[in-house]
Amino acid sequence: MRDTIFARSTPPGKSGVAIVRLSGPASWDAIHRLTGCTLPPARYMARRDIRYDGELIDQSVVVLFEEGRSFTGEQGAEIHLHGSEAVVRATLAALAQLDGLRPASAGDFTRRALENNRMTLSEVEGLSALLEAETDAQRRLAVGVAGGGLRIMVDRWRQALVRLLASIEVSVDFADEEVPQAVDSALIGTLRETAANARIEADGVRDAGKIARGFEVAIVGAPNVGKSTLLNRLAGRDAALTSDIAGTTRDIVEVRMEIAGQLVTLLDTAGIREAADTVERLGVDRARTRAGAADLRVFLGPVPVGVEVQCGDLEVRAKADLLSTAEGLAVSGTTGQGISDLLDAIGQELSGRVAQASLAITIRQSAAFSAAAGALDRAADMLETDVDSPELAAEDIRGAIQALDVLVGRISPEEVLGEIFAQFCIGK
């Protein structure tokens, strides 16, 4: 008999409610032994006292889930406690003393959901991304995958490919019979179209990765143009040291924030000039390198020598409060003038870059899409050049179907599963 796992599924710390989750064949019996009362009907919350060894631990609410109706697909239960660390520790200690129960490891609950066909592997990866989401864009992307959007799309492609494969195999198995011609332009067109769509999804992982990891936006300019003051204004706090002395910023100051729903790391770089001071020269070199590698550069004032303006970069006039005219984008970190316009411009640029983000969110998923696309293109090439040997193309179509199965987890190497679930928190 499989063991029963348990863990706290709410964050640690004082709160109104803390939830302890159980999953496995002994979960209902564990609730009965801790409460000493008749169990409530499944999926109905009931008030119960939690006791162990004759001592009252807490006045709680319990809920039971029958097999097939829980998150993991197993018989399960939840104990809703008062959010005291002492109460949670005592409850977990009591559960640990019961036969057949063990504390859950990271990802144990979700892994059981996968094994019991309650989730696909792509949905598991979406759930992992959802747990890590910090911004609205990250949430929307993760929800789309965790909610089954990727699986639905892949299943639709898979069904079409299975029908095409069956059509080809009929023509091979009954070559001497009067059967409909399997290989025609429509079939080849479907293979090409599916391959192109798979390649779009594979390439779109780069955009999805930007949503997941966030963008780096470097504030670049000459010394003393107000870069650090602008960073502090954008961050809403004194993140960078400011002074009237040119060259104050020597190292790169980073501030994480959300702009237009995107996770952004703002970089305050050293003022770029020909520096005589060795330490400042190192800071300038580092600023040029980091600015060049950033996703977007905001040039405050004239573009410094040695930094290339790339597509989408923003050129902004500095110290707008001292300017007599307001041409173009101008900001003042001191007064806040033009800040909202700058944030809008940054947000529009970054949002445009992720407009074609894929439903796929991991390198593993991208590789599976690429493998499927390659196999389908080979099948189409074979059918176009050697129409009398469709069985060779059939093998490539099988390879594409297998790649899609790997993508959603119908076929998954054990080491891949171990790596994925190691990233989960305990209790999920």
Short mmCIF file of C-alpha atoms in Angstrom, two decimals:
data_model
loop_
_atom_site.label_atom_id
_atom_site.label_comp_id
_atom_site.label_asym_id
_atom_site.label_seq_id
_atom_site.Cartn_x
_atom_site.Cartn_y
_atom_site.Cartn_z
CA MET A 1 0.00 0.00 0.00
CA ARG A 2 1.28 3.46 -0.88
CA ASP A 3 2.26 5.68 2.03
CA THR A 4 0.33 8.79 3.01
CA ILE A 5 2.09 12.14 2.88
CA PHE A 6 1.39 15.32 4.79
CA ALA A 7 2.73 18.87 4.83
CA ARG A 8 1.82 22.42 5.60
CA SER A 9 0.56 23.97 2.36
CA THR A 10 0.38 27.61 3.47
CA PRO A 11 3.41 29.87 4.00
CA PRO A 12 5.10 29.88 7.42
CA GLY A 13 4.50 32.74 9.81
CA LYS A 14 1.61 34.05 11.86
CA SER A 15 -1.66 34.17 9.91
CA GLY A 16 -5.40 33.82 10.31
CA VAL A 17 -5.47 30.26 8.97
CA ALA A 18 -2.84 27.59 8.28
CA ILE A 19 -3.64 24.53 6.18
CA VAL A 20 -2.11 21.09 6.55
CA ARG A 21 -2.68 18.81 3.56
CA LEU A 22 -2.73 14.99 3.51
CA SER A 23 -2.81 12.61 0.55
CA GLY A 24 -2.90 8.83 0.53
CA PRO A 25 -4.91 5.83 1.75
CA ALA A 26 -4.44 6.61 5.46
CA SER A 27 -5.47 10.28 5.27
CA TRP A 28 -9.08 9.79 6.43
CA ASP A 29 -8.02 7.44 9.20
CA ALA A 30 -5.47 10.03 10.35
CA ILE A 31 -8.23 12.65 10.64
CA HIS A 32 -10.38 10.21 12.61
CA ARG A 33 -7.55 9.38 15.00
CA LEU A 34 -6.72 13.06 15.62
CA THR A 35 -10.33 14.14 16.10
CA GLY A 36 -11.89 11.03 17.66
CA CYS A 37 -15.15 11.97 15.95
CA THR A 38 -17.32 10.73 13.12
CA LEU A 39 -15.91 11.83 9.79
CA PRO A 40 -17.89 14.44 7.86
CA PRO A 41 -19.13 13.73 4.30
CA ALA A 42 -16.49 14.20 1.61
CA ARG A 43 -16.00 17.79 0.42
CA TYR A 44 -17.96 19.23 3.33
CA MET A 45 -16.10 21.37 5.86
CA ALA A 46 -16.75 20.45 9.49
CA ARG A 47 -15.63 21.83 12.84
CA ARG A 48 -13.42 19.34 14.73
CA ASP A 49 -11.02 19.49 17.69
CA ILE A 50 -7.52 18.22 16.95
CA ARG A 51 -6.13 16.19 19.85
CA TYR A 52 -3.12 14.00 20.42
CA ASP A 53 -2.29 11.90 23.44
CA GLY A 54 -5.25 13.39 25.27
CA GLU A 55 -4.16 17.01 24.74
CA LEU A 56 -6.15 19.56 22.75
CA ILE A 57 -3.96 21.02 19.99
CA ASP A 58 -6.45 23.32 18.27
CA GLN A 59 -10.05 23.88 17.33
CA SER A 60 -9.96 23.30 13.58
CA VAL A 61 -12.01 22.76 10.45
CA VAL A 62 -11.42 19.58 8.43
CA VAL A 63 -12.44 18.59 4.91
CA LEU A 64 -12.12 15.18 3.22
CA PHE A 65 -11.64 14.37 -0.47
CA GLU A 66 -12.49 10.98 -1.94
CA GLU A 67 -10.26 9.22 -4.45
CA GLY A 68 -10.54 10.83 -7.87
CA ARG A 69 -11.85 14.12 -6.48
CA SER A 70 -8.71 15.52 -4.85
CA PHE A 71 -5.77 17.51 -6.23
CA THR A 72 -3.59 14.39 -6.31
CA GLY A 73 -6.35 12.01 -7.39
CA GLU A 74 -5.88 10.03 -4.17
CA GLN A 75 -7.96 9.96 -1.02
CA GLY A 76 -6.99 13.14 0.80
CA ALA A 77 -7.80 15.61 3.53
CA GLU A 78 -7.06 19.11 4.79
CA ILE A 79 -6.89 20.46 8.31
CA HIS A 80 -7.57 24.20 8.62
CA LEU A 81 -5.89 25.43 11.79
CA HIS A 82 -5.42 28.76 13.48
CA GLY A 83 -2.30 30.26 11.93
CA SER A 84 -0.01 29.87 14.93
CA GLU A 85 3.43 28.37 14.41
CA ALA A 86 3.07 26.43 17.67
CA VAL A 87 -0.26 24.95 16.55
CA VAL A 88 1.11 23.92 13.16
CA ARG A 89 4.24 22.35 14.65
CA ALA A 90 2.19 20.37 17.16
CA THR A 91 -0.18 19.12 14.46
CA LEU A 92 2.67 18.07 12.15
CA ALA A 93 4.38 16.31 15.07
CA ALA A 94 1.17 14.43 15.87
CA LEU A 95 0.77 13.31 12.24
CA ALA A 96 4.37 12.12 12.16
CA GLN A 97 3.60 9.71 15.01
CA LEU A 98 0.83 7.94 13.09
CA ASP A 99 1.60 4.72 11.23
CA GLY A 100 1.69 4.90 7.46
CA LEU A 101 2.29 8.65 7.31
CA ARG A 102 5.43 10.56 6.37
CA PRO A 103 6.27 14.25 5.78
CA ALA A 104 6.01 15.20 2.11
CA SER A 105 9.08 16.14 0.11
CA ALA A 106 9.23 19.05 -2.33
CA GLY A 107 6.73 18.50 -5.15
CA ASP A 108 5.31 15.27 -3.71
CA PHE A 109 1.66 16.31 -4.03
CA THR A 110 2.03 17.58 -7.60
CA ARG A 111 4.02 14.51 -8.63
CA ARG A 112 1.20 12.28 -7.43
CA ALA A 113 -1.25 14.43 -9.41
CA LEU A 114 0.89 13.76 -12.51
CA GLU A 115 1.15 10.04 -11.82
CA ASN A 116 -2.62 9.80 -11.33
CA ASN A 117 -3.31 11.66 -14.60
CA ARG A 118 -4.75 14.68 -12.82
CA MET A 119 -2.19 16.91 -14.53
CA THR A 120 0.13 16.74 -17.53
CA LEU A 121 3.81 17.53 -17.26
CA SER A 122 3.32 20.83 -19.07
CA GLU A 123 0.62 21.78 -16.55
CA VAL A 124 3.01 20.86 -13.74
CA GLU A 125 5.61 23.22 -15.20
CA GLY A 126 2.94 25.90 -15.52
CA LEU A 127 2.02 25.45 -11.86
CA SER A 128 5.67 25.79 -10.90
CA ALA A 129 5.86 29.04 -12.87
CA LEU A 130 2.62 30.25 -11.26
CA LEU A 131 4.04 29.71 -7.77
CA GLU A 132 7.04 31.83 -8.75
CA ALA A 133 5.04 34.57 -10.51
CA GLU A 134 5.78 38.11 -9.31
CA THR A 135 4.05 40.20 -11.97
CA ASP A 136 0.71 40.17 -13.75
CA ALA A 137 2.35 39.16 -17.04
CA GLN A 138 4.04 36.20 -15.36
CA ARG A 139 0.74 35.21 -13.76
CA ARG A 140 -1.16 35.31 -17.05
CA LEU A 141 1.50 33.25 -18.84
CA ALA A 142 1.67 30.63 -16.08
CA VAL A 143 -2.11 30.37 -15.72
CA GLY A 144 -2.43 29.67 -19.44
CA VAL A 145 -0.05 26.72 -19.16
CA ALA A 146 -1.19 25.44 -15.74
CA GLY A 147 -4.80 25.67 -16.90
CA GLY A 148 -4.17 23.27 -19.75
CA GLY A 149 -3.84 25.69 -22.68
CA LEU A 150 -0.65 24.06 -23.94
CA ARG A 151 -2.05 20.54 -23.50
CA ILE A 152 -5.23 21.41 -25.42
CA MET A 153 -3.22 22.80 -28.33
CA VAL A 154 -0.85 19.82 -28.39
CA ASP A 155 -3.72 17.32 -28.15
CA ARG A 156 -5.38 18.94 -31.16
CA TRP A 157 -2.19 18.67 -33.19
CA ARG A 158 -1.62 15.11 -32.04
CA GLN A 159 -5.10 13.99 -33.07
CA ALA A 160 -4.64 15.47 -36.54
CA LEU A 161 -1.26 13.75 -36.93
CA VAL A 162 -2.68 10.40 -35.78
CA ARG A 163 -5.37 10.68 -38.47
CA LEU A 164 -2.74 11.50 -41.11
CA LEU A 165 -0.58 8.60 -39.95
CA ALA A 166 -3.54 6.22 -40.13
CA SER A 167 -4.30 7.41 -43.66
CA ILE A 168 -0.72 6.80 -44.78
CA GLU A 169 -0.55 3.40 -43.12
CA VAL A 170 -3.75 2.31 -44.86
CA SER A 171 -2.16 3.09 -48.21
CA VAL A 172 0.93 1.08 -47.21
CA ASP A 173 -0.88 -1.93 -45.75
CA PHE A 174 -3.37 -2.17 -48.57
CA ALA A 175 -1.25 -1.01 -51.47
CA ASP A 176 -2.93 -3.51 -53.84
CA GLU A 177 -6.45 -2.65 -52.73
CA GLU A 178 -8.71 0.13 -53.90
CA VAL A 179 -8.28 2.64 -51.08
CA PRO A 180 -8.32 6.44 -51.22
CA GLN A 181 -4.99 8.01 -52.20
CA ALA A 182 -3.34 8.98 -48.88
CA VAL A 183 -0.59 11.25 -50.11
CA ASP A 184 -1.92 14.46 -51.58
CA SER A 185 -1.14 18.16 -51.39
CA ALA A 186 -3.60 18.69 -48.53
CA LEU A 187 -1.80 16.13 -46.35
CA ILE A 188 1.60 17.65 -47.09
CA GLY A 189 0.17 21.11 -46.41
CA THR A 190 -1.10 19.98 -43.00
CA LEU A 191 2.33 18.64 -42.13
CA ARG A 192 3.98 21.91 -43.19
CA GLU A 193 1.47 24.02 -41.30
CA THR A 194 1.81 21.99 -38.10
CA ALA A 195 5.61 22.11 -38.37
CA ALA A 196 5.51 25.89 -38.81
CA ASN A 197 3.22 26.30 -35.79
CA ALA A 198 5.46 24.07 -33.68
CA ARG A 199 8.49 26.11 -34.69
CA ILE A 200 6.68 29.34 -33.75
CA GLU A 201 6.00 27.89 -30.30
CA ALA A 202 9.63 26.79 -29.94
CA ASP A 203 10.91 30.24 -30.92
CA GLY A 204 8.34 31.95 -28.70
CA VAL A 205 9.94 30.41 -25.62
CA ARG A 206 12.51 33.22 -25.78
CA ASP A 207 9.75 35.79 -25.32
CA ALA A 208 8.08 33.70 -22.65
CA GLY A 209 11.44 33.44 -20.91
CA LYS A 210 11.70 37.21 -20.86
CA ILE A 211 8.33 37.38 -19.13
CA ALA A 212 9.43 34.74 -16.63
CA ARG A 213 12.93 36.09 -15.93
CA GLY A 214 12.22 39.76 -16.47
CA PHE A 215 13.94 42.48 -18.49
CA GLU A 216 17.06 44.49 -17.76
CA VAL A 217 16.74 48.20 -18.52
CA ALA A 218 19.95 50.21 -18.25
CA ILE A 219 19.99 53.95 -17.58
CA VAL A 220 22.98 55.23 -19.56
CA GLY A 221 24.58 58.64 -19.89
CA ALA A 222 27.49 60.90 -19.12
CA PRO A 223 28.47 61.69 -15.52
CA ASN A 224 26.25 64.00 -13.51
CA VAL A 225 23.24 64.01 -15.88
CA GLY A 226 20.91 62.67 -13.17
CA LYS A 227 20.93 58.90 -13.75
CA SER A 228 21.01 57.97 -10.05
CA THR A 229 18.40 60.61 -9.20
CA LEU A 230 16.17 59.19 -11.95
CA LEU A 231 16.66 55.64 -10.63
CA ASN A 232 15.71 56.75 -7.13
CA ARG A 233 12.60 58.48 -8.46
CA LEU A 234 11.55 55.39 -10.42
CA ALA A 235 12.24 53.10 -7.46
CA GLY A 236 10.48 55.38 -4.98
CA ARG A 237 13.42 55.16 -2.59
CA ASP A 238 17.07 56.13 -2.25
CA ALA A 239 18.55 53.08 -3.93
CA ALA A 240 21.58 54.89 -5.37
CA LEU A 241 23.93 57.44 -3.84
CA THR A 242 23.65 60.87 -5.45
CA SER A 243 25.90 63.93 -5.30
CA ASP A 244 27.06 66.87 -7.42
CA ILE A 245 30.46 65.21 -7.83
CA ALA A 246 30.89 63.61 -11.25
CA GLY A 247 31.77 59.93 -11.13
CA THR A 248 30.02 59.19 -7.82
CA THR A 249 28.51 55.96 -9.21
CA ARG A 250 31.31 53.45 -9.71
CA ASP A 251 29.44 50.14 -9.60
CA ILE A 252 26.08 49.10 -11.05
CA VAL A 253 23.05 49.61 -8.81
CA GLU A 254 20.08 47.31 -9.50
CA VAL A 255 16.43 47.86 -8.59
CA ARG A 256 13.64 45.37 -9.36
CA MET A 257 10.19 46.72 -10.10
CA GLU A 258 7.10 46.10 -12.20
CA ILE A 259 6.43 48.22 -15.30
CA ALA A 260 3.27 47.62 -17.36
CA GLY A 261 2.91 44.18 -15.82
CA GLN A 262 6.49 43.19 -16.72
CA LEU A 263 9.25 42.38 -14.24
CA VAL A 264 12.05 44.88 -14.81
CA THR A 265 15.50 45.26 -13.29
CA LEU A 266 16.62 48.86 -13.63
CA LEU A 267 20.39 49.38 -13.86
CA ASP A 268 22.04 52.60 -12.76
CA THR A 269 25.40 52.57 -14.51
CA ALA A 270 28.52 54.64 -14.02
CA GLY A 271 28.71 57.88 -16.01
CA ILE A 272 30.51 57.10 -19.25
CA ARG A 273 33.49 59.32 -20.04
CA GLU A 274 37.24 59.06 -20.51
CA ALA A 275 38.24 58.56 -16.90
CA ALA A 276 41.76 59.05 -15.58
CA ASP A 277 41.03 57.38 -12.24
CA THR A 278 41.69 53.60 -12.41
CA VAL A 279 38.66 52.64 -10.29
CA GLU A 280 36.33 54.92 -12.25
CA ARG A 281 37.72 53.54 -15.52
CA LEU A 282 36.82 50.03 -14.37
CA GLY A 283 33.31 51.25 -13.53
CA VAL A 284 32.95 52.86 -16.95
CA ASP A 285 34.09 49.67 -18.71
CA ARG A 286 31.63 47.64 -16.67
CA ALA A 287 28.86 50.15 -17.49
CA ARG A 288 29.50 49.86 -21.23
CA THR A 289 29.48 46.06 -21.07
CA ARG A 290 26.34 45.78 -18.94
CA ALA A 291 24.49 48.42 -20.94
CA GLY A 292 25.30 46.62 -24.17
CA ALA A 293 23.92 43.35 -22.78
CA ALA A 294 20.72 44.91 -21.36
CA ASP A 295 17.38 44.34 -23.06
CA LEU A 296 16.70 48.06 -23.30
CA ARG A 297 18.76 51.22 -22.81
CA VAL A 298 17.39 54.55 -21.63
CA PHE A 299 19.89 57.19 -22.74
CA LEU A 300 19.68 60.17 -20.44
CA GLY A 301 21.11 63.06 -22.35
CA PRO A 302 23.45 62.61 -25.36
CA VAL A 303 24.46 59.04 -26.26
CA PRO A 304 27.96 58.42 -24.81
CA VAL A 305 30.85 57.28 -26.97
CA GLY A 306 31.33 53.51 -26.94
CA VAL A 307 27.67 52.55 -26.42
CA GLU A 308 25.60 51.55 -29.43
CA VAL A 309 21.97 52.60 -29.77
CA GLN A 310 19.90 49.50 -30.53
CA CYS A 311 16.40 49.11 -31.93
CA GLY A 312 13.80 50.18 -29.38
CA ASP A 313 16.20 52.13 -27.14
CA LEU A 314 14.87 55.37 -25.67
CA GLU A 315 16.67 58.71 -25.88
CA VAL A 316 15.50 61.03 -23.11
CA ARG A 317 16.36 64.65 -22.36
CA ALA A 318 17.65 65.11 -18.83
CA LYS A 319 16.71 67.64 -16.14
CA ALA A 320 13.39 68.56 -17.74
CA ASP A 321 12.65 71.03 -14.92
CA LEU A 322 15.50 73.22 -16.21
CA LEU A 323 14.60 73.08 -19.90
CA SER A 324 12.87 75.97 -21.63
CA THR A 325 11.21 73.73 -24.24
CA ALA A 326 9.59 70.32 -23.87
CA GLU A 327 10.45 68.63 -27.15
CA GLY A 328 10.32 64.85 -27.16
CA LEU A 329 10.67 62.74 -24.04
CA ALA A 330 12.17 64.67 -21.14
CA VAL A 331 12.35 63.77 -17.45
CA SER A 332 13.43 65.21 -14.16
CA GLY A 333 14.36 62.84 -11.37
CA THR A 334 14.28 65.78 -8.96
CA THR A 335 10.70 66.92 -9.58
CA GLY A 336 9.21 63.80 -11.19
CA GLN A 337 8.35 65.66 -14.40
CA GLY A 338 7.96 63.27 -17.34
CA ILE A 339 8.33 60.11 -15.20
CA SER A 340 4.91 58.72 -16.12
CA ASP A 341 5.65 59.30 -19.81
CA LEU A 342 8.95 57.48 -19.48
CA LEU A 343 7.30 54.52 -17.72
CA ASP A 344 4.66 54.38 -20.46
CA ALA A 345 7.35 54.36 -23.15
CA ILE A 346 9.29 51.59 -21.42
CA GLY A 347 6.12 49.58 -20.88
CA GLN A 348 5.01 49.88 -24.50
CA GLU A 349 8.39 48.79 -25.81
CA LEU A 350 8.67 45.76 -23.52
CA SER A 351 5.05 44.70 -24.02
CA GLY A 352 5.56 44.78 -27.77
CA ARG A 353 8.52 42.44 -27.45
CA VAL A 354 6.48 39.74 -25.68
CA ALA A 355 3.33 40.04 -27.78
CA GLN A 356 4.22 36.77 -29.56
CA ALA A 357 5.16 34.85 -26.42
CA SER A 358 4.67 31.12 -26.68
CA LEU A 359 2.52 28.98 -24.41
CA ALA A 360 5.69 26.97 -23.93
CA ILE A 361 7.73 28.33 -21.05
CA THR A 362 10.71 26.00 -20.60
CA ILE A 363 13.73 24.95 -22.64
CA ARG A 364 12.50 21.36 -22.39
CA GLN A 365 9.21 22.31 -24.02
CA SER A 366 10.99 24.34 -26.70
CA ALA A 367 13.21 21.37 -27.55
CA ALA A 368 10.17 19.10 -27.86
CA PHE A 369 8.44 21.55 -30.20
CA SER A 370 11.62 21.84 -32.29
CA ALA A 371 11.94 18.05 -32.52
CA ALA A 372 8.32 17.74 -33.65
CA ALA A 373 8.76 20.49 -36.26
CA GLY A 374 11.90 18.88 -37.65
CA ALA A 375 10.25 15.46 -37.91
CA LEU A 376 7.19 16.88 -39.68
CA ASP A 377 9.27 18.81 -42.20
CA ARG A 378 11.25 15.65 -42.96
CA ALA A 379 8.00 13.75 -43.46
CA ALA A 380 6.69 16.41 -45.84
CA ASP A 381 10.00 16.43 -47.76
CA MET A 382 9.86 12.66 -48.08
CA LEU A 383 6.30 12.67 -49.38
CA GLU A 384 7.12 15.36 -51.93
CA THR A 385 10.24 13.64 -53.28
CA ASP A 386 9.45 9.94 -52.85
CA VAL A 387 5.70 9.50 -53.01
CA ASP A 388 6.09 5.74 -53.56
CA SER A 389 7.66 5.23 -50.09
CA PRO A 390 5.19 6.76 -47.65
CA GLU A 391 6.24 4.35 -44.90
CA LEU A 392 9.43 6.37 -44.40
CA ALA A 393 7.41 9.53 -43.88
CA ALA A 394 5.18 7.61 -41.48
CA GLU A 395 8.18 6.98 -39.23
CA ASP A 396 8.90 10.71 -39.04
CA ILE A 397 5.27 11.44 -38.21
CA ARG A 398 5.49 8.88 -35.39
CA GLY A 399 8.59 10.71 -34.19
CA ALA A 400 6.68 14.00 -34.15
CA ILE A 401 3.84 12.42 -32.17
CA GLN A 402 6.36 11.02 -29.70
CA ALA A 403 7.95 14.48 -29.29
CA LEU A 404 4.51 15.93 -28.49
CA ASP A 405 3.91 13.13 -26.01
CA VAL A 406 7.20 13.97 -24.30
CA LEU A 407 6.17 17.63 -24.22
CA VAL A 408 3.03 17.01 -22.17
CA GLY A 409 4.55 14.17 -20.15
CA ARG A 410 3.00 11.04 -21.61
CA ILE A 411 6.61 9.88 -22.02
CA SER A 412 9.01 11.37 -19.46
CA PRO A 413 12.49 10.22 -18.42
CA GLU A 414 12.78 9.86 -14.65
CA GLU A 415 15.70 12.30 -14.41
CA VAL A 416 13.59 15.01 -16.09
CA LEU A 417 10.83 14.51 -13.51
CA GLY A 418 13.32 14.68 -10.67
CA GLU A 419 14.72 17.98 -11.89
CA ILE A 420 11.28 19.53 -12.34
CA PHE A 421 9.86 18.52 -8.96
CA ALA A 422 13.00 19.55 -7.09
CA GLN A 423 12.00 23.15 -7.81
CA PHE A 424 8.68 22.88 -5.99
CA CYS A 425 8.06 23.93 -2.42
CA ILE A 426 7.10 21.40 0.23
CA GLY A 427 3.32 21.16 0.49
CA LYS A 428 2.72 21.50 -3.24
#
